[in-house]
Short mmCIF file of C-alpha atoms in Angstrom, two decimals:
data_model
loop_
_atom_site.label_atom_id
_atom_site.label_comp_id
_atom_site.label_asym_id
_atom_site.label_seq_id
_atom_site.Cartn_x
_atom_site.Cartn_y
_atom_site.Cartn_z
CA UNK A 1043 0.00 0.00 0.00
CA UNK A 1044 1.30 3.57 -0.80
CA UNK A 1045 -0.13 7.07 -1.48
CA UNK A 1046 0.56 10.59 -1.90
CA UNK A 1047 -1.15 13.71 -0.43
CA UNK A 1048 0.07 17.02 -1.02
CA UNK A 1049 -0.71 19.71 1.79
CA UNK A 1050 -0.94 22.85 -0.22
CA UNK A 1051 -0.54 26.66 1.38
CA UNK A 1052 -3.02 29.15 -0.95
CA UNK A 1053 -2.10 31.78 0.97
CA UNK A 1054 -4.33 34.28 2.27
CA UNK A 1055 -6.30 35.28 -0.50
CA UNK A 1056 -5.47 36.85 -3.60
CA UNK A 1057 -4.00 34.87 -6.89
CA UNK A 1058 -0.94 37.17 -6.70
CA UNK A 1059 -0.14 35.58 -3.69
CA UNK A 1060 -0.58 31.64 -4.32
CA UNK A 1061 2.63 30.36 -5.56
CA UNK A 1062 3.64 28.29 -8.78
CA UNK A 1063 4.24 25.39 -6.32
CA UNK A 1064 0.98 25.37 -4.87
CA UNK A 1065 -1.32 26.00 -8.30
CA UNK A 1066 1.14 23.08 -9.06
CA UNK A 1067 0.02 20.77 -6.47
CA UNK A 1068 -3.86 21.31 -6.73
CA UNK A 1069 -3.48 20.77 -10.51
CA UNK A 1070 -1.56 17.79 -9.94
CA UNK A 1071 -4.33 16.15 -7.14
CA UNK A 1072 -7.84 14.19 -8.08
CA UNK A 1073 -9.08 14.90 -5.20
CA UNK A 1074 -8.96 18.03 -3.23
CA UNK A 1075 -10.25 18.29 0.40
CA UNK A 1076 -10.43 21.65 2.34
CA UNK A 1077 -12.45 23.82 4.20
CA UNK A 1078 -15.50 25.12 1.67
CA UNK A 1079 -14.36 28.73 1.35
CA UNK A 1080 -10.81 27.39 -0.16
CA UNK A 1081 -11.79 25.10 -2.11
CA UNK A 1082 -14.30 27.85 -3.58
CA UNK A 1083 -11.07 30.16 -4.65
CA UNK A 1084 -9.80 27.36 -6.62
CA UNK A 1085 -10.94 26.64 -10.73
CA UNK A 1086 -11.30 22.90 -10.51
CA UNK A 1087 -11.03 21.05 -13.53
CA UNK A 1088 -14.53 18.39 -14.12
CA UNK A 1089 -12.39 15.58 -13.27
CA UNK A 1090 -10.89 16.89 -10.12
CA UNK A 1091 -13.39 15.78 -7.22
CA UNK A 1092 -13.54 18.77 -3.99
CA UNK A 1093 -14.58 17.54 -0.89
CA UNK A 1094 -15.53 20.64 1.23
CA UNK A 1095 -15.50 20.62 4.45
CA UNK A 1096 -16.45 22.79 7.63
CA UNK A 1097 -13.54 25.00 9.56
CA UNK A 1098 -13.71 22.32 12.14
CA UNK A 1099 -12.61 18.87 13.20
CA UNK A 1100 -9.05 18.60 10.90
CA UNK A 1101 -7.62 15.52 12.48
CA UNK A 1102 -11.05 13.48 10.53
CA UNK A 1103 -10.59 15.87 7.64
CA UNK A 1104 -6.53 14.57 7.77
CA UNK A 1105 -7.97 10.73 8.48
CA UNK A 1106 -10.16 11.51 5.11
CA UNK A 1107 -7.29 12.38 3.64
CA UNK A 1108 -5.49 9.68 3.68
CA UNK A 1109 -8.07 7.11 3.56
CA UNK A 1110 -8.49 8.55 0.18
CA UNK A 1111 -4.83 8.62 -0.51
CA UNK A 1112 -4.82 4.89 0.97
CA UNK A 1113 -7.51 4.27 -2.10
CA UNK A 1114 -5.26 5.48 -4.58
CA UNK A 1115 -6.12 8.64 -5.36
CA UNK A 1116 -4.01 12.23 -5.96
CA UNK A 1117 -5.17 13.94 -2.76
CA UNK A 1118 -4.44 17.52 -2.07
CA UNK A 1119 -5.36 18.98 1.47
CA UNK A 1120 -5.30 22.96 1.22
CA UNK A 1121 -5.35 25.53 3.95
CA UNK A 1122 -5.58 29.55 3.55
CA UNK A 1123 -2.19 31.30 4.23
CA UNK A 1124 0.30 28.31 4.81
CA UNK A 1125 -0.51 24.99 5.51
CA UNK A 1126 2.38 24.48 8.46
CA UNK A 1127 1.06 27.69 10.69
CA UNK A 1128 -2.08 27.08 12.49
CA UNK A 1129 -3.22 24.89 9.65
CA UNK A 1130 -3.42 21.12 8.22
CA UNK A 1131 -0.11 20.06 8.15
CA UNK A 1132 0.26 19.02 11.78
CA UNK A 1133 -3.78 17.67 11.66
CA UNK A 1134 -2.08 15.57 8.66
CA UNK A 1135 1.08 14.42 10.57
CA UNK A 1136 -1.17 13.30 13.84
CA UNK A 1137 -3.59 11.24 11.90
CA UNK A 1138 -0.46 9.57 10.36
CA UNK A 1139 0.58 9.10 13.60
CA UNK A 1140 -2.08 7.04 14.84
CA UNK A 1141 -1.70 4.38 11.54
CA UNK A 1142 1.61 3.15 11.05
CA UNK A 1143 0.76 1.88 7.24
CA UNK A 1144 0.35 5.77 6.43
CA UNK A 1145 4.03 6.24 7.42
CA UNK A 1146 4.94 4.95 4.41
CA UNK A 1147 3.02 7.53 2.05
CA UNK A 1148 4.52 10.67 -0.35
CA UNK A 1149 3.56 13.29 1.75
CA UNK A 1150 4.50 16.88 0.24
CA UNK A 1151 4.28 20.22 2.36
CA UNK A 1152 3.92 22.95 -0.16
CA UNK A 1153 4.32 26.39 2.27
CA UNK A 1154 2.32 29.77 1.42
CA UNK A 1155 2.47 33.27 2.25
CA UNK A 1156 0.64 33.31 6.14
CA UNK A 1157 -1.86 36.07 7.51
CA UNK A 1158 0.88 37.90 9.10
CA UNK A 1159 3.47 38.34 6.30
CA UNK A 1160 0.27 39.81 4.30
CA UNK A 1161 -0.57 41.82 7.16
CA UNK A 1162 3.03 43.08 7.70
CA UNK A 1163 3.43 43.74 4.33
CA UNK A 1164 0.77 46.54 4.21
CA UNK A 1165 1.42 47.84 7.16
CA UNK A 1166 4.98 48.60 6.49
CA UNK A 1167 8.02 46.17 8.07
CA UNK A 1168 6.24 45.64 11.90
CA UNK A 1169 8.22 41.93 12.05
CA UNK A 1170 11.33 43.91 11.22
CA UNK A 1171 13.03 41.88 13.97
CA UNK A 1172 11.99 39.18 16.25
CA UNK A 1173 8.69 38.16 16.41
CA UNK A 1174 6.57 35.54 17.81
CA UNK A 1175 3.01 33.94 16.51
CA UNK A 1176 0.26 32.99 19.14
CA UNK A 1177 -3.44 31.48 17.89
CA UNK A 1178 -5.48 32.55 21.05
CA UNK A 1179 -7.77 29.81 19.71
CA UNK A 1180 -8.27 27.51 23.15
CA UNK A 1181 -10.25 24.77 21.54
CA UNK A 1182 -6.86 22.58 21.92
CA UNK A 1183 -4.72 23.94 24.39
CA UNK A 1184 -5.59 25.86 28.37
CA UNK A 1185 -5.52 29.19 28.03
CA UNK A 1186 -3.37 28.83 30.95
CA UNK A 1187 -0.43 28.48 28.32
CA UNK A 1188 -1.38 30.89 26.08
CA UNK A 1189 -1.46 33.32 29.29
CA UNK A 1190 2.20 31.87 29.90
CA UNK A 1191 3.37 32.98 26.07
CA UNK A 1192 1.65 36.28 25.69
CA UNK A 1193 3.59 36.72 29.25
CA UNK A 1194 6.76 35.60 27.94
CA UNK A 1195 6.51 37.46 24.37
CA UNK A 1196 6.06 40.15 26.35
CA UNK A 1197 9.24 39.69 28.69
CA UNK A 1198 10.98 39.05 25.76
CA UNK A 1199 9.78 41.60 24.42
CA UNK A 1200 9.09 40.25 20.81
CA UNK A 1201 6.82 42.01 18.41
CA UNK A 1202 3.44 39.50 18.59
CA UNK A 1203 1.45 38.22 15.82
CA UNK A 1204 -1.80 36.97 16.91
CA UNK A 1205 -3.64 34.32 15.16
CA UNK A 1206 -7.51 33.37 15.84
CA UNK A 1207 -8.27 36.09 18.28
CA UNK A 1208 -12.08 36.02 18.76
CA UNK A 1209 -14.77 34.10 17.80
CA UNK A 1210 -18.66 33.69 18.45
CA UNK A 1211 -17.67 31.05 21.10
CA UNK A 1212 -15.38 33.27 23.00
CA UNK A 1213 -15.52 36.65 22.12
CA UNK A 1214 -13.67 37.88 25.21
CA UNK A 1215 -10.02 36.35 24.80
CA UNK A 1216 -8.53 39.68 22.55
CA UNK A 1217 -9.33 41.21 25.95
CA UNK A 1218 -8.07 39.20 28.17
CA UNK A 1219 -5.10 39.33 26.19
CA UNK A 1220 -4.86 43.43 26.19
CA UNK A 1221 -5.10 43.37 29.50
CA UNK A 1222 -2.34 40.82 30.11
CA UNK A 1223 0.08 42.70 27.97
CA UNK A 1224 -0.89 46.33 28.85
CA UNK A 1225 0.44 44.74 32.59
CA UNK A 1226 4.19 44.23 31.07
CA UNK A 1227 4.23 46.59 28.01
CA UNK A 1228 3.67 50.43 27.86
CA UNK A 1229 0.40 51.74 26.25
CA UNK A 1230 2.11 53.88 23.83
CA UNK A 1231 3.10 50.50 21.86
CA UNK A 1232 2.04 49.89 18.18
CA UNK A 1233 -1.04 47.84 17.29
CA UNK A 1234 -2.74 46.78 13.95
CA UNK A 1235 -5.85 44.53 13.46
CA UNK A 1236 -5.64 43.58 9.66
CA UNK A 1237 -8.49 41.89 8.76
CA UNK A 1238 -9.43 39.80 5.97
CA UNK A 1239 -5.57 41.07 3.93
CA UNK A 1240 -5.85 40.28 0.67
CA UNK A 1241 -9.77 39.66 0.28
CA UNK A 1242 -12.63 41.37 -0.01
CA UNK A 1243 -13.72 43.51 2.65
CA UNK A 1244 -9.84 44.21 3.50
CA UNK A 1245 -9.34 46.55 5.90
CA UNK A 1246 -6.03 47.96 8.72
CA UNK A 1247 -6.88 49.84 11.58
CA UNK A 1248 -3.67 51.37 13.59
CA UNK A 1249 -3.93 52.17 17.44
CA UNK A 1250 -1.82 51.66 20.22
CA UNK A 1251 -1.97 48.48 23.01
CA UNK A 1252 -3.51 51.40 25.55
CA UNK A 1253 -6.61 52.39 23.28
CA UNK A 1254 -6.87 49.01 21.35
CA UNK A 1255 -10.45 48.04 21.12
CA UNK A 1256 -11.14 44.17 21.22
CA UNK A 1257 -14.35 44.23 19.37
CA UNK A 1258 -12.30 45.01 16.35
CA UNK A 1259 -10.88 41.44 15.97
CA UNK A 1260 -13.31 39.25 14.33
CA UNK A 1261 -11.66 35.18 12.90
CA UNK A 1262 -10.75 37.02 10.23
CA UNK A 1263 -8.09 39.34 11.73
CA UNK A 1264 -4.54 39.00 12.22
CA UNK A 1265 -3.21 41.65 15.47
CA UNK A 1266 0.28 42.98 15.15
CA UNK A 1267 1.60 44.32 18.85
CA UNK A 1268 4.64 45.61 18.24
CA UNK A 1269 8.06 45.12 20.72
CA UNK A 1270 9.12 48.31 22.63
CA UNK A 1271 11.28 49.64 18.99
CA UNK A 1272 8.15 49.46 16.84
CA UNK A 1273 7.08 53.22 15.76
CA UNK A 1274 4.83 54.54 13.45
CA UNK A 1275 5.91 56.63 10.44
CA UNK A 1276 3.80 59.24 9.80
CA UNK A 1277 2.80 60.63 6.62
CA UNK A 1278 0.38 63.41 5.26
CA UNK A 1279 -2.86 62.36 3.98
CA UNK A 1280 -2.22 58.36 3.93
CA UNK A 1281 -2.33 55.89 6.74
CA UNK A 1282 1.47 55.34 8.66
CA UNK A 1283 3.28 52.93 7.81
CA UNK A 1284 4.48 50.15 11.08
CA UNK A 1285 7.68 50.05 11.35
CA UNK A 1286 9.64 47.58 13.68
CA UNK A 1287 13.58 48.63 12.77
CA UNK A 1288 16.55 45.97 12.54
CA UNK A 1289 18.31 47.74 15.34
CA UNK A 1290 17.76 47.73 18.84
CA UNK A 1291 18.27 50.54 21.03
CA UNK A 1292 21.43 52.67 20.33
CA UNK A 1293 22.65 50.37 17.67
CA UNK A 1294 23.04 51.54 13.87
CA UNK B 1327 8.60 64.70 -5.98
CA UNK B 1328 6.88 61.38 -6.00
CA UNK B 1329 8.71 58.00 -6.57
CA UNK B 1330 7.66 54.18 -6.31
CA UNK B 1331 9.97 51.52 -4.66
CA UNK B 1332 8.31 47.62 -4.89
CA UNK B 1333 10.36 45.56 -1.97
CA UNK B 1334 9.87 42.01 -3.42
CA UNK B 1335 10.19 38.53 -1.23
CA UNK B 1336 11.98 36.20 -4.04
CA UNK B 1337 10.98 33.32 -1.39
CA UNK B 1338 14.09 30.38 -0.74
CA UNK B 1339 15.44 30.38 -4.06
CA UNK B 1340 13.39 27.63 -6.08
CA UNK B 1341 11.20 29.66 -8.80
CA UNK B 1342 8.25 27.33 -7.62
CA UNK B 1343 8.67 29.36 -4.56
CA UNK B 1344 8.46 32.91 -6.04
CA UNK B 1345 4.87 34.60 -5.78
CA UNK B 1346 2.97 35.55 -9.15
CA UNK B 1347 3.30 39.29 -7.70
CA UNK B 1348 7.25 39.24 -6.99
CA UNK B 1349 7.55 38.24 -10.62
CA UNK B 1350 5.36 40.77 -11.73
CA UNK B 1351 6.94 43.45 -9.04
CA UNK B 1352 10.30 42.90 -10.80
CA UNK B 1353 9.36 42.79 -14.01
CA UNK B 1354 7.58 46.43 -13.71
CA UNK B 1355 11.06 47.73 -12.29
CA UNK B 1356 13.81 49.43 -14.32
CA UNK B 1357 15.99 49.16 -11.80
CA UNK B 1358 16.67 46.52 -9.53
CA UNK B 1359 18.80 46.36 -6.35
CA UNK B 1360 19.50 43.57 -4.00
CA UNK B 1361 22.18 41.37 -2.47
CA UNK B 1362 24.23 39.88 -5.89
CA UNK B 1363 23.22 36.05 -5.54
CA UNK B 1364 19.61 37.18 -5.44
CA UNK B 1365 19.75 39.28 -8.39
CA UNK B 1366 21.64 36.23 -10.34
CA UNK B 1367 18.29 34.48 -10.08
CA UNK B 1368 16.26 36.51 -12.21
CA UNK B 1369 16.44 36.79 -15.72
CA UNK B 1370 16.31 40.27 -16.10
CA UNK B 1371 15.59 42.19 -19.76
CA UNK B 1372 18.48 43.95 -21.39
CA UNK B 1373 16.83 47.38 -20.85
CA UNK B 1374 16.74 46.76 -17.01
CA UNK B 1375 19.62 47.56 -14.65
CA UNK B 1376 20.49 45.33 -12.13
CA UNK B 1377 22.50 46.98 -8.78
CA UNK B 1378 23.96 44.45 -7.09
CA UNK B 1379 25.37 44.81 -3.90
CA UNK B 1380 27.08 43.01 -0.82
CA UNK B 1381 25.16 41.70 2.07
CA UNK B 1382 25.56 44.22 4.63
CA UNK B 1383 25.14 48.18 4.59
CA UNK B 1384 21.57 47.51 4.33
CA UNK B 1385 20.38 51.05 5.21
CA UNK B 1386 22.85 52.50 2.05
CA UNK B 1387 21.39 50.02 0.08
CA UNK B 1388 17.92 51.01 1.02
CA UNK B 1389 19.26 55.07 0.50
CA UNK B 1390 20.20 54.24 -2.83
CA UNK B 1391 17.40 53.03 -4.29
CA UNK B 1392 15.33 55.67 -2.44
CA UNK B 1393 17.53 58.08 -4.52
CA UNK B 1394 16.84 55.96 -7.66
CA UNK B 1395 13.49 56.17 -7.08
CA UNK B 1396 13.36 59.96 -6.55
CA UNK B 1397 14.92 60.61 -10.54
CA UNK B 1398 11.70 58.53 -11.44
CA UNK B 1399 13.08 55.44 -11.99
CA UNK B 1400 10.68 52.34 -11.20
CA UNK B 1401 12.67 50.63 -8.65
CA UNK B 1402 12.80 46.88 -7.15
CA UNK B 1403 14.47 45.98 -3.87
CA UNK B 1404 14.70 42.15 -3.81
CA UNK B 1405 15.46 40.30 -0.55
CA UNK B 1406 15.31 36.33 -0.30
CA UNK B 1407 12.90 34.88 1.33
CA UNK B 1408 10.25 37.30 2.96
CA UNK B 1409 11.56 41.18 3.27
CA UNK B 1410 9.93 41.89 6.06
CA UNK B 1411 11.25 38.56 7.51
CA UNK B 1412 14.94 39.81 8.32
CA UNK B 1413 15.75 41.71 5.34
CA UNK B 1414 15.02 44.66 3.46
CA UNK B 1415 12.03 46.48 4.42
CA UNK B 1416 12.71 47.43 8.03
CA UNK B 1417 16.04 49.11 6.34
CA UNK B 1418 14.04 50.92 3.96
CA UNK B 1419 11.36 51.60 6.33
CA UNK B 1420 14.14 52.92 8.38
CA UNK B 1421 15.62 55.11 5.51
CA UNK B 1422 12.76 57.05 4.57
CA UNK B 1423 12.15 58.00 8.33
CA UNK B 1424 15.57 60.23 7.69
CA UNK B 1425 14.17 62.28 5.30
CA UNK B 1426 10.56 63.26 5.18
CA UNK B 1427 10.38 63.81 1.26
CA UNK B 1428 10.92 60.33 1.07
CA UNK B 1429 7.23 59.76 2.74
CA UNK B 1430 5.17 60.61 -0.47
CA UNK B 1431 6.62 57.52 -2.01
CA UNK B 1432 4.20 54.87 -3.28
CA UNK B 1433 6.10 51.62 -1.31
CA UNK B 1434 4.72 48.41 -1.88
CA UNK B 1435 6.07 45.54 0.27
CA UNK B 1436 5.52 41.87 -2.00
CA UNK B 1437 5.44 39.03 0.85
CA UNK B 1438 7.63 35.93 0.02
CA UNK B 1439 8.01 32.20 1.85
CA UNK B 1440 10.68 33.01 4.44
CA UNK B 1441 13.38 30.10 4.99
CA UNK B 1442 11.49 28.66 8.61
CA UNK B 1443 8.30 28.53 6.22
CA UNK B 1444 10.34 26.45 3.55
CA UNK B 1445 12.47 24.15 6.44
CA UNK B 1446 8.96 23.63 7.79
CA UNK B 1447 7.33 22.14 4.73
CA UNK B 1448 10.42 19.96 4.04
CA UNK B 1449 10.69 18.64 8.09
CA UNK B 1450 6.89 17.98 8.39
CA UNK B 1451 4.75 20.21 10.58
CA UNK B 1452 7.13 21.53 13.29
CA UNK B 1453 5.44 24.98 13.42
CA UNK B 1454 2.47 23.40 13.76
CA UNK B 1455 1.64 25.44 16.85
CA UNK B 1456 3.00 28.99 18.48
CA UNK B 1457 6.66 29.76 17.35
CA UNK B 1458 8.93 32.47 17.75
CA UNK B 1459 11.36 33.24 15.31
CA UNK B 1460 15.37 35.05 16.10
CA UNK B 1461 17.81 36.24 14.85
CA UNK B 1462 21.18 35.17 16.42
CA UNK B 1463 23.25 38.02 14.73
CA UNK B 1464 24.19 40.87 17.17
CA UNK B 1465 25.43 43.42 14.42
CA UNK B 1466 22.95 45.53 15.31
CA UNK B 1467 21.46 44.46 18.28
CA UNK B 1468 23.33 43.69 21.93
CA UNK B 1469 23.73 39.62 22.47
CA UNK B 1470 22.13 40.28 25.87
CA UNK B 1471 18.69 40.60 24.09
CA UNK B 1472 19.34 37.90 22.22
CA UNK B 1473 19.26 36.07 25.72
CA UNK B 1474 16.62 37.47 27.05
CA UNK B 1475 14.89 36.38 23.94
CA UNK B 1476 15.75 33.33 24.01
CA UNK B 1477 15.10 32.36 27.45
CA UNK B 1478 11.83 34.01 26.88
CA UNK B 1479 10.77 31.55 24.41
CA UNK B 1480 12.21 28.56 26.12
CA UNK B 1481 9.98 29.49 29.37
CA UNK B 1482 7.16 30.36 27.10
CA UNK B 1483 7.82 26.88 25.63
CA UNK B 1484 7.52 27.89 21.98
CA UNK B 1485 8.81 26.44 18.98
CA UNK B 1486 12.29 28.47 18.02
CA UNK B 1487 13.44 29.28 14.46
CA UNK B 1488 16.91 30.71 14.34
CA UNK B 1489 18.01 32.91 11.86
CA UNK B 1490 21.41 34.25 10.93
CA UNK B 1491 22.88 31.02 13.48
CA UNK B 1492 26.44 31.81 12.23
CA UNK B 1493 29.25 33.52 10.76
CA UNK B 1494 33.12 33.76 10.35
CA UNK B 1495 32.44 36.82 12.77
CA UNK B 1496 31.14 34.63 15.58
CA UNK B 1497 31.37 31.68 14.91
CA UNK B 1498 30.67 30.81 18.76
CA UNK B 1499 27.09 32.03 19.11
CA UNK B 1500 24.80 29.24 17.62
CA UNK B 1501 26.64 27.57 20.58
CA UNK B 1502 25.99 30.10 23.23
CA UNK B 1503 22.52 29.77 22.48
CA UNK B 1504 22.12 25.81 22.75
CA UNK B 1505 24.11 26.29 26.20
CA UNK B 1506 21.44 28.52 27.16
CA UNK B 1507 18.48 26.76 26.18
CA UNK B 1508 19.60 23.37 27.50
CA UNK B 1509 19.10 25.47 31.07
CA UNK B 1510 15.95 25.41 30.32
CA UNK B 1511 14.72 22.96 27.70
CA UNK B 1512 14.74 18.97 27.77
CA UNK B 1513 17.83 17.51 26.10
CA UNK B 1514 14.84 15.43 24.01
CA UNK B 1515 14.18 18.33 22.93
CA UNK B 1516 14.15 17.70 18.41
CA UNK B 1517 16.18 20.41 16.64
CA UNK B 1518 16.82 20.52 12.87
CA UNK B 1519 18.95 21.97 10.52
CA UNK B 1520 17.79 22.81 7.76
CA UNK B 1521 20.32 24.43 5.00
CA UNK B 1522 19.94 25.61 1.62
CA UNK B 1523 16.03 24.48 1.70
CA UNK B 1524 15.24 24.94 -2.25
CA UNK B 1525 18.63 25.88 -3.35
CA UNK B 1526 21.56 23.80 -4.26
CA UNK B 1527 23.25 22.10 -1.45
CA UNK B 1528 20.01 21.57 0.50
CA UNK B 1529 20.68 19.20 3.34
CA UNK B 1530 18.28 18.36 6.75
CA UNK B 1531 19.75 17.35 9.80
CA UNK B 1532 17.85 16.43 12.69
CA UNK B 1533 18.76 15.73 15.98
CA UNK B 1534 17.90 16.49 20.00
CA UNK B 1535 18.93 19.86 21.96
CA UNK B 1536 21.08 17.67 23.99
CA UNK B 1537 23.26 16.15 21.17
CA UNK B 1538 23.17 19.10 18.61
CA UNK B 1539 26.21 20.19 16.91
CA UNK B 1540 26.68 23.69 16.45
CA UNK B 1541 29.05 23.50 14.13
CA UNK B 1542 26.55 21.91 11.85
CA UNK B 1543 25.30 25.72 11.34
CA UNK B 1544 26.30 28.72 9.07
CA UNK B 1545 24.92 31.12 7.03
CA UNK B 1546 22.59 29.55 4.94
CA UNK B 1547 21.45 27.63 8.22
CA UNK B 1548 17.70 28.07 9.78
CA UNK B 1549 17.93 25.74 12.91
CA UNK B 1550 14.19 24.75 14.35
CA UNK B 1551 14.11 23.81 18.20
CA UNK B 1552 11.01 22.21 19.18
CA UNK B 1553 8.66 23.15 21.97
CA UNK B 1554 7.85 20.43 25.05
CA UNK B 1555 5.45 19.12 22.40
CA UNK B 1556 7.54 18.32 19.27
CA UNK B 1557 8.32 14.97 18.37
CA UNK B 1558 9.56 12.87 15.49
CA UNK B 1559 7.18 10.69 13.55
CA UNK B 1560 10.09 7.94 12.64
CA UNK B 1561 9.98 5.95 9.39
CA UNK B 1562 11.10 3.29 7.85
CA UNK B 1563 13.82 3.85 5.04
CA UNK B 1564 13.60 7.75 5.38
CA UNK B 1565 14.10 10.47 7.67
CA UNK B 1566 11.74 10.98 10.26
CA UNK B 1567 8.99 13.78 10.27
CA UNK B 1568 9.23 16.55 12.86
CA UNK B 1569 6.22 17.53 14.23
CA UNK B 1570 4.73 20.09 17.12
CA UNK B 1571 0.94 19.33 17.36
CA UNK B 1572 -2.16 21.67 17.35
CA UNK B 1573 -2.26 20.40 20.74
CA UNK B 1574 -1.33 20.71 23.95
CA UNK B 1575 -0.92 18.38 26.57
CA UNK B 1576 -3.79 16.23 26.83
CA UNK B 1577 -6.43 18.31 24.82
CA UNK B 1578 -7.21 16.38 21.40
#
C-alpha cells in the first residue's frame, strides 16, 4: 500500500499571492479536500473531485485524507495562508501518527504566504526583527499556556502576531489578552488589526496596546503588537506605515 | 517629488517558490537592487539595470534606491525569502524615516516564503503550533537581548526558528545559544537543521537539543528547536517527520 497527499498553502487570499508550487500541487491532485471557502477560490477542472468541508474537526478531515490517498487517489489537502502555521499540516502528521501503514506515504508540504506576512506587508516592516506567533484559539490547548506565552513574548519583548483572536464562542479572549500585555508593556506600543488582507472587505486599523479596542478582531483578523522599537511613520494624507527597525536601542 | 519603490520577497530560491506578484513586481522595475546572488536568479531584460550589492550596509542600500526612485526610476528591492522577515524592508522603512520627502513615495512591500516557512514544509509540521522566530546576529542588536529572547521563548515553551545562526564573525554564538536553552529545555528536545532548503546544497539534519552540533550551522542555516510538544514521527527507510501538534498536553 502507498499514497501521496500534497498539503498545499493558498495563501491568504489573492491569486498574486498563491505560488507556482501550490497551483502546481492542486493541478496535480484528483481529489482536493479543504475547508468550503478554499476550495471555492480554486478553478477545478470536471475531473478533479472537492470535498468541502467545515472549519472544524481537521484531524477526521486529515484521516479523510489519507483514507483517500490509501484508495489510490491524488489527494491535495489545502489551507488559507500556509498549511504548516495554524493549519493542516500538523492535523495531517497526527492522523499519520495514529496508523503506522500511512508512514509509508509521499507526503508533500507545499508552504504559502501566512496572515501575518500579508498583514506586515501593508502595514509597512512591523516583524522587522523578532517576532513571535500565538493562535489565542483555546479549543486545543488551556488558556493557561497561552497566558504563559503572551507573558513571555512580552518579557521578551518580541513584536506578537496573533492568530484566531475572537470568535462567536469566546468573544472575550482579545481582551483578556490586552489586558495581560498592557500589565508588562507600555500603552504607547504599536497595534494593527488587519483583517481579511488580501480579500474582499480588507481593511487595517492602527492604534496603540492602551486604546486598542477588542471588538475590532473578528476570525478574520490578524493583530500585530509591536516590541518596545516598533514606531509609526507618519505621513500626510495616507495611513502610517508600522515600522519595527533591525536595530535595537542605540545600535546603527 | 513622488517616486515608487516595490520591496519584493523572491521566497528560498526555487522559482516554484516565487509569488505571481514578486515576478510581476520585478518585471515592472527598471531598476533593480538587492544582495548579488539574489539578483543572479532573475532573468532580467536587457533594458533593465540590475544593482547588485554586498550583504551588509543595508540602510545604504535602502538610500540608494530611495535616490533611484526619486529621478523617477521604477525601482525593485529584492530580498530572499520574505523582506519583512529579516531583510530589506525594516532598512528601507528605516531610511525614509531620515528624510521626510521620502514619505510621499508609493512603497509596496511583496510578501515571500521566508526560509522557517520552507524548512517547515520539508521537516513535516514543526510549526504546527506557536513559534517564535530570532535572529542570532548581534550586528545591530546587543547579544544580551538575544538572551533574554531566548530564554523568553524557552519558558514560554515555543517552537524556536533561528536565523542568521552563524558567521566567520562569531562563529561561537549558535553555541551560546544551545548552552542557554539546555538550562531550560529537555535535552529530548528535536532540533533541525535545515540548509539551503530549495537551493543547491540543501541538506536536513535532525537531531535532540542535547546532542546538537553547532558546528553543523552557518549562514545559509535556519535551525528549528522544538517546543515540550515536538516529536519525530520515525519511518522506515527515510528520515523521520518533525512535528509540534495543534495540541497541547492532553487536549485532542
Amino acid at each position: 500500500m502507498t499514497g501521496r497527499v500534497a498539503i498545499v498553502g493558498l495563501g491568504p487570499g489573492s491569486a498574486e499571492w498563491m505560488t507556482p508550487e501550490a497551483t502546481a500541487a492542486v493541478a496535480a491532485a484528483s481529489d482536493i479536500v479543504g475547508y468550503g471557502p478554499y476550495l471555492d477560490r480554486l478553478r477545478l477542472r470536471p475531473d478533479q473531485r472537492a470535498h468541502p468541508s467545515d472549519n472544524r474537526h481537521e484531524l477526521e478531515r486529515a484521516r479523510f485524507a489519507l483514507t483517500l490517498a490509501a484508495e489510490g487517489r491524488a489527494v491535495a489537502v489545502v489551507s488559507g495562508g500556509d498549511p504548516g502555521v495554524f493549519a493542516m499540516a500538523a492535523a495531517v502528521f497526527e492522523a499519520i501518527e495514529e496508523a503506522p501503514e500511512w508512514r509509508r506515504f509521499d507526503i508533500r508540504v507545499a508552504p504559502g504566504v501566512t496572515a501575518m506576512q500579508a498583514a506586515a506587508a501593508r502595514l509597512g516592516a512591523p516583524l522587522g526583527h523578532d517576532f513571535c506567533a500565538i493562535s489565542l484559539s483555546d479549543n486545543l490547548k488551556p488558556w493557561a499556556i497561552v497566558e504563559r506565552r503572551l507573558r513571555a513574548a512580552a518579557e521578551g519583548d518580541f513584536v506578537i502576531a496573533l492568530y484566531n483572536p475572537a470568535s462567536r464562542a469566546r468573544p472575550t479572549r482579545v481582551g483578556d489578552a490586552f489586558a495581560l500585555l498592557r500589565g508588562v508593556k507600555e500603552p504607547a506600543t504599536p497595534v494593527a488589526f488587519a483583517r481579511a488582507v488580501g480579500r474582499a472587505g480588507e481593511s487595517l486599523t492602527l492604534t496603540t496596546l492602551g486604546e486598542a479596542d477588542p471588538s475590532l478582531a473578528d476570525m478574520a483578523t490578524l493583530i500585530v503588537i509591536g516590541s518596545s522599537q516598533t514606531r509609526f511613520i507618519k505621513r500626510d494624507g495616507a495611513r502610517a506605515w508600522m515600522v519595527t527597525p533591525r536595530a535595537y536601542g542605540d545600535r546603527r
